């Protein structure tokens, strides 16, 4: 089987690494990929939203399955594009069509979906510039902090959490009237603040049956002790010690089953990953958001904990036979530590030469923002590597990741040295 992965981050390197281990694989292509994915298959320099070029590649390389990493091409309708094309229509795409991708593409859609299908979530209302005054009144009914969310995709920056009511009103106006997030904030969801601890649960579904993948916790802020600006994610741990089997069972009954049933009731044929951002509020799950893809860097701890053949599982999704597929996980703890460029998530320079990569590490070094230049590997993004290690305790795993991150060098390197520290209290 020939497989094409779309994307270029650590998530896609983890997918490529896992798929490359499958006996079923003949050729693997990654578009556009990075210096790490090039060790698992062939990189092809095509953008994830260039559907025409993807079509040519699929045709030329006789691709049998396409796995979509990021949300953008899904929200833009890559799956629909395949289904509507005579040449491509029988080639399975793992990732939802445009309708299912709205679970991530529109916060208003996803909140309506949750409400309609009884999925627990924070109380909310949606506003446009035409009912800004009602938005102000709704804010008055809530306790601080106030949560404002741009409806559309805003590169992970569209959520504001504000303590002061006047500031919240000002920001609501900025979003709706002054288009703070462009078209993404034409509508704004205002919701109640949820108190609790956050985690992510991942589901793989063929639209009928599902497998609950290992849960993970990520670390979003740039600074230690969860301080400073939000990033794409600075590290992750799986499993999550405060999400025991009883909690995951609750998530399955209260969230996963109503979500899958809801998709069916609404006529949405969803084949791919559902990433459920959850708050554990005193043992009760409440959904913060859905994403229509896997998380990054969560994938870098979730995928290494899956023992079963990944192509088998993806074929199960494509042919709606997922219930027949073997799914086993590894019980050891996985941690990942993300190494970033100096200045990230603000401005940073690219093209810094990376040393130390040919060491024999006790970790998997997943590349994110890297590229090859001749025989060198250089930095090519804000997040540069995700360093994943296993252990029987969080400490054991994360110390291996720190040791590896200490050996790999480039100008301006930075990583958080407190990944997993907050979880020790729950172990
Ligand atoms: P989202 O893009 O919806 O994941 O929101 C970004 C982050 O904001 C989440 O990961 C949470 O940490 C936080 N957040 C979003 N909604 C809420 C909420 N209702 N209550 C508390 N925190 C929230
Ligand atoms: N790590 C969060 C995300 O992928 O959205």
Coordinates of N, CA, C and O in Angstrom, one line a residue, residues 75 96-111 113-114 151 259 263 268 270 273-275 289-292:
X75 N -10.9 21.7 6.7 CA -11.9 22.7 6.7 C -12.1 23.3 5.3 O -13.2 23.6 4.9
X96 N -12.2 14.2 8.3 CA -13.6 14.4 7.9 C -13.8 15.3 6.6 O -12.8 16.0 6.2
X97 N -15.0 15.2 6.1 CA -15.3 16.2 5.0 C -15.6 17.5 5.7 O -15.6 17.7 6.9
X98 N -15.9 18.5 4.8 CA -16.1 19.9 5.3 C -17.2 20.0 6.4 O -17.0 20.7 7.3
X99 N -18.2 19.2 6.2 CA -19.3 19.2 7.2 C -18.8 18.8 8.6 O -19.0 19.5 9.6
X100 N -18.1 17.7 8.7 CA -17.5 17.2 10.0 C -16.4 18.1 10.5 O -16.3 18.3 11.7
X101 N -15.7 18.7 9.6 CA -14.6 19.6 10.0 C -15.1 20.9 10.7 O -14.3 21.6 11.3
X102 N -16.4 21.2 10.5 CA -16.9 22.3 11.1 C -16.9 22.2 12.7 O -17.0 23.2 13.4
X103 N -16.8 21.0 13.1 CA -16.6 20.8 14.6 C -15.4 21.6 15.1 O -15.4 22.1 16.2
X104 N -14.4 21.8 14.3 CA -13.3 22.7 14.6 C -13.4 24.0 13.9 O -13.0 25.0 14.5
X105 N -13.9 24.0 12.7 CA -13.9 25.2 11.9 C -14.8 26.3 12.4 O -14.6 27.5 12.0
X106 N -15.8 25.9 13.2 CA -16.8 26.9 13.7 C -17.1 26.6 15.2 O -17.7 25.6 15.4
X107 N -16.7 27.5 16.1 CA -17.0 27.3 17.5 C -18.5 27.3 17.7 O -19.0 26.6 18.6
X108 N -19.2 28.2 16.9 CA -20.7 28.3 17.1 C -21.3 27.0 16.7 O -22.2 26.4 17.4
X109 N -20.9 26.4 15.5 CA -21.4 25.1 15.1 C -21.1 24.0 16.2 O -22.0 23.3 16.5
X110 N -19.9 24.0 16.7 CA -19.6 22.9 17.6 C -20.4 23.1 18.9 O -20.8 22.1 19.5
X111 N -20.6 24.3 19.4 CA -21.4 24.5 20.6 C -22.9 24.1 20.3 O -23.5 23.4 21.2
X113 N -23.9 21.9 18.2 CA -23.8 20.5 18.1 C -23.9 19.8 19.5 O -24.6 18.9 19.8
X114 N -23.0 20.4 20.4 CA -23.0 19.8 21.8 C -24.3 19.9 22.5 O -24.8 19.0 23.2
X151 N -15.3 32.7 16.3 CA -16.0 31.5 15.7 C -15.1 30.7 14.8 O -15.1 29.5 14.9
X259 N -21.4 12.0 20.9 CA -20.8 12.7 19.7 C -20.9 11.9 18.4 O -21.4 12.4 17.4
X263 N -23.3 12.8 15.2 CA -22.8 12.9 13.9 C -23.7 12.1 12.9 O -24.1 12.6 11.9
X268 N -23.7 13.3 9.2 CA -22.3 13.6 8.9 C -21.5 12.3 8.9 O -21.4 11.7 10.0
X270 N -18.4 10.8 9.3 CA -17.1 11.3 9.8 C -16.1 10.2 9.8 O -16.3 9.2 10.6
X273 N -10.0 11.5 12.9 CA -9.8 11.7 14.3 C -10.7 12.8 14.9 O -11.0 13.7 14.2
X274 N -11.1 12.6 16.1 CA -11.8 13.7 16.8 C -10.9 13.9 18.1 O -10.7 13.0 18.9
X275 N -10.5 15.1 18.2 CA -9.6 15.5 19.3 C -10.6 16.3 20.3 O -11.1 17.3 19.9
X289 N -13.6 22.1 23.6 CA -13.6 22.2 22.1 C -13.4 20.8 21.5 O -12.9 19.9 22.1
X290 N -13.8 20.8 20.2 CA -13.5 19.7 19.4 C -12.4 20.1 18.3 O -12.5 21.3 17.9
X291 N -11.5 19.3 18.0 CA -10.7 19.5 16.8 C -10.9 18.3 15.8 O -11.2 17.2 16.3
X292 N -10.7 18.6 14.5 CA -11.0 17.5 13.6 C -9.8 16.8 13.1 O -9.7 16.2 12.1

